Each structure stands twice: as structure tokens, then as C-alpha cells.
Coordinates of C-alpha atoms in Angstrom, one line a residue:
M22 CA 0.4 0.0 -0.4
P23 CA 1.8 3.5 -0.1
Q24 CA 2.8 5.5 1.6
V25 CA 2.9 9.3 2.3
T26 CA 4.9 10.9 5.2
L27 CA 4.8 15.5 5.3
L28 CA 8.7 16.3 5.4
S29 CA 8.4 19.8 6.1
H30 CA 5.5 22.6 5.3
T31 CA 5.7 26.9 5.0
P32 CA 5.8 27.5 9.1
D33 CA 2.7 29.3 9.2
P34 CA 1.1 28.5 6.1
I35 CA -2.6 30.8 7.3
R36 CA 0.2 33.1 8.4
S37 CA 1.9 33.3 4.9
L38 CA -1.7 33.3 3.3
Y39 CA -2.9 36.5 5.2
M40 CA 0.3 38.2 4.4
A41 CA 0.5 37.8 0.9
Y42 CA -3.7 38.5 0.8
R43 CA -2.9 41.8 2.7
V44 CA 0.4 43.5 0.3
C45 CA -2.8 43.5 -2.9
Y46 CA -5.3 44.6 -0.4
S47 CA -3.5 47.1 1.8
S48 CA -2.5 50.6 1.9
L49 CA 0.3 48.8 4.4
T50 CA 3.7 47.9 4.1
P51 CA 4.0 44.0 4.1
Q52 CA 6.7 44.8 7.1
Q53 CA 4.8 46.9 8.7
V54 CA 1.6 44.1 8.7
A55 CA 4.5 41.6 10.2
E56 CA 5.0 43.9 13.1
R57 CA 1.4 43.7 13.2
I58 CA 1.2 40.6 14.1
E59 CA 3.7 39.7 15.5
A60 CA 2.6 42.1 18.5
E61 CA -1.1 40.5 18.1
R62 CA -2.6 43.2 17.4
I63 CA -4.4 40.7 13.9
S64 CA -5.2 37.3 15.7
R65 CA -5.4 33.7 14.6
E66 CA -8.8 34.1 14.1
T67 CA -9.4 37.7 12.1
M68 CA -6.0 36.3 9.4
E69 CA -8.4 33.2 8.7
A70 CA -11.5 34.8 8.0
F71 CA -9.6 37.2 6.5
V72 CA -8.2 34.6 3.8
A73 CA -11.5 32.6 3.6
E74 CA -12.8 35.2 2.0
R75 CA -10.3 36.4 -0.2
L76 CA -10.9 32.5 -1.7
K77 CA -14.4 33.1 -1.7
T78 CA -13.4 35.4 -4.7
G79 CA -11.1 33.3 -7.0
H80 CA -8.0 35.0 -6.3
T81 CA -5.4 32.5 -5.8
S82 CA -2.0 33.6 -6.2
P83 CA -1.3 34.1 -3.0
L84 CA -1.9 29.9 -2.5
E85 CA 2.1 29.7 -4.8
Q86 CA 3.8 30.8 -1.5
V87 CA 2.4 27.8 0.0
V88 CA 4.6 25.0 0.3
F89 CA 4.0 21.1 1.0
E90 CA 7.0 19.0 0.6
F91 CA 6.7 14.8 1.2
A92 CA 7.7 11.0 1.0
I93 CA 5.7 8.8 -1.5
S94 CA 6.6 5.0 -1.6
G95 CA 5.3 1.8 -2.1
V96 CA 3.9 3.3 -5.8
S97 CA 3.8 1.7 -8.7
R98 CA 4.5 2.9 -12.0
A99 CA 0.9 2.7 -13.4
F100 CA 0.4 5.5 -10.7
S101 CA 3.3 7.4 -10.9
H102 CA 3.0 7.8 -14.9
Q103 CA -0.3 9.2 -14.3
F104 CA 1.5 11.9 -11.2
V105 CA 4.2 12.9 -13.5
R106 CA 1.6 14.4 -15.6
H107 CA 0.9 17.3 -13.0
R108 CA 3.5 19.0 -14.1
V109 CA 2.1 23.5 -12.6
G110 CA 3.6 23.9 -9.1
I111 CA 5.3 20.6 -8.1
S112 CA 8.0 19.0 -8.1
F113 CA 9.6 15.3 -8.8
E114 CA 12.5 13.3 -7.0
Q115 CA 11.3 10.1 -8.1
Q116 CA 13.8 6.6 -8.0
S117 CA 15.1 5.9 -11.0
Q118 CA 15.3 2.1 -12.9
R119 CA 19.1 3.0 -14.3
Y120 CA 20.5 3.5 -11.1
V121 CA 19.0 1.2 -9.2
T122 CA 19.8 -2.6 -10.3
Y123 CA 17.7 -5.1 -8.5
R124 CA 21.0 -8.3 -9.3
D125 CA 18.9 -10.9 -7.3
G126 CA 16.0 -10.5 -10.0
S127 CA 14.3 -9.4 -6.8
Y128 CA 11.9 -6.7 -6.8
P129 CA 9.3 -4.3 -4.6
Y130 CA 5.4 -3.8 -6.7
V131 CA 1.9 -3.8 -5.6
T132 CA -0.9 -5.8 -6.4
P133 CA -4.3 -4.5 -7.1
E134 CA -6.9 -6.0 -4.5
S135 CA -8.9 -6.3 -7.9
I136 CA -6.3 -8.9 -9.1
R137 CA -7.0 -10.4 -5.4
K138 CA -10.7 -10.0 -5.7
A139 CA -10.4 -12.9 -8.7
G140 CA -9.0 -15.5 -7.8
L141 CA -5.9 -14.5 -9.5
E142 CA -3.1 -13.4 -7.7
A143 CA -0.9 -16.2 -7.7
D144 CA -0.9 -16.1 -11.3
Y145 CA -0.2 -12.3 -11.7
E146 CA 2.6 -13.0 -8.9
R147 CA 4.2 -15.8 -11.2
H148 CA 4.4 -13.7 -13.6
L149 CA 6.3 -11.1 -11.8
A150 CA 9.2 -13.4 -10.2
E151 CA 9.8 -15.2 -13.6
A152 CA 9.8 -10.9 -15.1
G153 CA 12.2 -10.8 -12.4
A154 CA 14.6 -13.6 -13.1
L155 CA 14.9 -13.2 -16.4
Y156 CA 15.5 -9.3 -14.9
A157 CA 18.6 -11.3 -13.5
R158 CA 20.1 -12.9 -16.1
M159 CA 20.1 -10.3 -18.4
V160 CA 22.0 -8.6 -15.9
E161 CA 24.6 -10.8 -15.2
A162 CA 24.9 -11.2 -18.9
G163 CA 26.2 -7.8 -18.5
V164 CA 23.2 -6.3 -20.5
P165 CA 22.8 -2.5 -18.7
A166 CA 20.1 -2.3 -15.9
E167 CA 19.1 0.8 -17.8
D168 CA 18.1 -1.9 -20.3
A169 CA 17.0 -4.3 -18.2
R170 CA 14.0 -2.4 -17.0
F171 CA 13.3 -2.9 -20.4
L172 CA 11.2 -6.2 -18.8
L173 CA 9.4 -4.1 -15.4
P174 CA 6.0 -3.8 -14.7
N175 CA 3.8 -1.2 -14.2
A176 CA 3.4 -3.3 -11.2
A177 CA 7.4 -2.6 -9.8
A178 CA 7.2 0.4 -7.1
T179 CA 8.9 3.1 -6.9
N180 CA 9.4 6.2 -4.3
F181 CA 9.0 9.8 -5.3
K182 CA 9.9 13.2 -2.8
V183 CA 7.7 15.8 -3.9
T184 CA 7.0 19.8 -3.1
V185 CA 4.6 21.5 -4.7
N186 CA 2.7 24.3 -3.8
L187 CA -1.0 25.2 -2.1
Q188 CA -2.6 25.9 -5.2
S189 CA -0.7 22.7 -7.2
L190 CA -2.5 20.5 -4.8
L191 CA -5.8 21.8 -4.2
H192 CA -5.9 21.2 -8.3
I193 CA -4.4 17.6 -7.6
C194 CA -7.4 16.7 -4.8
D195 CA -9.6 18.3 -7.2
L196 CA -9.4 15.5 -9.9
R197 CA -7.3 12.5 -8.4
L198 CA -10.5 12.4 -5.7
C199 CA -12.6 12.3 -7.8
T200 CA -14.3 8.8 -7.7
R201 CA -13.3 8.9 -11.2
A202 CA -9.7 8.8 -10.4
Q203 CA -7.2 5.2 -10.8
W204 CA -7.5 4.0 -7.1
E205 CA -4.2 3.9 -6.2
F206 CA -4.4 8.2 -7.2
R207 CA -7.1 8.2 -5.0
K208 CA -5.1 6.3 -1.8
V209 CA -2.5 8.9 -2.9
A210 CA -4.1 11.8 -2.9
A211 CA -6.4 11.3 0.5
L212 CA -3.4 10.8 2.4
M213 CA -1.8 13.7 1.4
R214 CA -5.3 15.3 2.8
A215 CA -4.7 13.2 5.6
E216 CA -0.9 15.2 6.4
V217 CA -1.8 18.3 5.7
L218 CA -5.0 17.5 8.1
K219 CA -2.8 17.4 10.9
V220 CA -0.9 20.6 10.8
E221 CA -2.7 22.9 9.1
P222 CA -6.8 22.0 9.3
M223 CA -8.0 25.0 7.1
L224 CA -6.7 24.5 4.5
G225 CA -6.7 20.5 4.7
R226 CA -10.4 20.7 4.7
M227 CA -9.9 22.7 1.6
L228 CA -8.3 19.7 -0.4
Q229 CA -11.5 18.1 -1.7
P230 CA -12.9 16.9 -5.1
K231 CA -14.1 19.0 -6.6
C232 CA -17.6 18.7 -6.6
G233 CA -16.9 19.9 -2.6
E234 CA -18.3 22.3 -0.8
L235 CA -15.5 24.7 -0.7
R236 CA -14.8 23.8 -4.6
M237 CA -17.4 24.4 -7.6
G238 CA -20.3 22.2 -5.3
Y239 CA -21.1 20.7 -8.3
C240 CA -20.5 17.7 -10.9
D241 CA -18.8 18.0 -14.1
E242 CA -18.0 14.9 -15.0
E243 CA -19.7 12.8 -18.0
R244 CA -24.3 12.6 -16.6
K245 CA -23.8 8.9 -16.6
A246 CA -20.3 9.3 -14.1
W247 CA -22.5 11.2 -12.1
E248 CA -25.1 8.5 -11.9
A249 CA -22.9 5.7 -11.2
C250 CA -21.0 8.2 -8.5
P251 CA -21.7 6.9 -5.1
I252 CA -21.6 10.7 -3.9
G253 CA -23.7 12.3 -6.8
R254 CA -26.9 11.8 -4.7
V255 CA -25.1 14.3 -2.7
R256 CA -23.7 16.8 -5.6
P257 CA -25.8 18.3 -8.3
H258 CA -24.9 17.8 -12.0
K259 CA -24.0 20.4 -14.2
D260 CA -26.4 19.6 -16.6
V261 CA -29.5 20.9 -13.8
L262 CA -27.6 23.8 -12.8
F263 CA -27.3 24.9 -15.9
A264 CA -31.0 24.2 -17.0
I265 CA -31.9 25.9 -14.3
Y266 CA -30.1 28.7 -15.6
D267 CA -30.7 29.3 -18.7
Q268 CA -34.3 29.2 -17.7
Y269 CA -33.5 32.1 -15.9
R270 CA -31.3 33.6 -19.3
K271 CA -34.5 33.0 -21.4
G272 CA -36.9 34.2 -18.7
E273 CA -38.7 30.4 -19.0
L274 CA -38.8 30.4 -14.9
Q275 CA -42.7 29.2 -14.0
P276 CA -44.1 32.1 -13.0
L277 CA -45.0 32.9 -9.2
R278 CA -48.6 31.9 -8.4
P279 CA -51.4 34.1 -7.0
E280 CA -51.5 31.3 -4.7
D281 CA -47.8 31.1 -4.4
Y282 CA -48.5 34.8 -3.1
A283 CA -51.3 33.2 -1.0
T284 CA -49.2 31.0 0.6
I285 CA -46.2 33.6 1.4
E286 CA -48.4 35.7 3.3
E287 CA -49.9 33.3 5.4
A288 CA -46.4 31.8 6.2
G289 CA -45.7 35.5 7.7
E290 CA -49.2 35.7 9.8
E291 CA -48.3 32.5 11.2
L292 CA -44.9 33.3 12.9
E293 CA -46.1 36.5 13.6
A294 CA -48.2 34.6 15.9
A295 CA -46.3 32.5 17.3
G296 CA -43.6 35.1 17.7
E297 CA -41.0 35.4 14.6
P298 CA -40.4 38.1 12.3
A299 CA -42.0 37.5 9.5
P300 CA -38.9 36.3 6.7
G301 CA -37.8 39.9 5.3
A302 CA -39.1 42.0 8.0
G303 CA -37.1 44.9 9.4
V304 CA -36.2 45.5 5.6
P305 CA -36.5 49.0 4.6
A306 CA -38.9 49.4 2.0
S307 CA -37.7 50.8 -1.7

């Protein structure tokens, strides 16, 4: 199974984000903002609230100033080919099959649970062992490791050390926590999220699939995928939202009827009788 460890991170991510945003929206110099934070004139709660409000605006460039370093091990080459497709805001160092030689032909590998459930684990392991034995014979015969590795399967395990900024990590989780993502990548993304939650819960909670309430809030995958998704029932599909918007834009929304207004008035009377303010009470007339 994959293992993920948070090695280090920006010392105080919330402070860094607050500073970055305040530089954009304040007449104060960065030094003055820092001095106020140090003097506790600006509280932690104030910084968190300000950052949360800024994030709602879609201003995300300050997120690039917060970074996390992870050690990732026990993942397959099938996973790694997907992982390195994330190219912006992330840097990778990966275990090399050129410079690491499995001289006895024994190499670590990943076994999908689906193979075990199908009752084919023994056949799978035998095939991988045969590949390892031939690999060892190649190396003994003088074939360079960089050529002998052509035989190694996607199942072969590999390791990473990565540095990723928060903006890129959010994007990774948008895509890879989705139930459509490959199971191994979902597991790694979930473990990365768990590590961030330990050190900075506010930011960790932001790491969600793209349909999360702190992300888009709806599913933009094809409709059949949404229907098959185990959490689809608690997330609207984009078609529903766009249909409502299109009706509104075209003026096709069903108008409120006289009986609807009667219901509104009756509901207000019932609330007032119960000693509660009616909806809209206290709002000045225009």
C-alpha cells in the first residue's frame, strides 16, 4: 500500500497567506503588516477569516506561496505515469530504474485488490517472478540496468520526494479525489490530505474533490458518471444547474402564481402569531 509522509511545509501557512493577500489589499507595507501580527494586533482568527473570504473571490495566486514537501513510497509505475502529468507548481524526484539495479531479480511491486478478488493473485505473482528472474539473468549477462528495466512491469514499485504548492495540491485533489480517478491515485491524494489536516486543518479541509462544498460544489463529469458515482446523490450535476440558469436567462422560469403569494402571506401571519419575525421583516421598503 502507498505510504505518504509530510516532511516539511511553509512554517505558518495561514500567516503566509494572510501576508500575501494583505499586500494586495492594504495600504500598509508588508513590514507593517508583519509587525502587527507579531504584536498580536491581528489575531489568528482574523487572519483565518480574511483568508477564507479572499478564497471565495477566486484570487488564488497567493496559494502558490505555501508549499508542502512529501515523501511517497510503495506506489506503482502505473501511478507514477499519472502523477508526473501534474506539471505546474510541483517538482518531483523519483527513484531511478537506471541507477537502482535489482541484482537478485527481486523487486517490490503493487498488487491491485481486484486481482486478489478475481482469484488470480498466484498467477500474477508467478508472472512477476518470472520477469524478475529474466531481469537478473540479463544483468548477470552484462545488460545495463537501463536496458534490463524494459522488462519490468507497470506494477513495479517506485518512490517519490515531491514539493508542491497549495494551489497545485488543490488541483490534484480536485481531480484525484474524484471517484472516477484511479484507485491508487485516490489513495495517495487522500493520504496527502490527511497529512495536511494534521498540521493545518483549515487548509486540509479545502483539499476536496472538485464537487466539494469548498470547491465547485457540483459535478462536471459526464452525466452517466455522475449517476454511477456513490456520492452523486448529494451533489447536483452541472446539467441541472445550467438548465435552471438557461431558463432564467430566457425568462422561462415558471412565474409565481397568486396562490403562491397567498401562501407567502399566510406563512408570514403564522410566524407573527408565533412571535417570530416574518421573512423580510425589518427590511426597509424600497
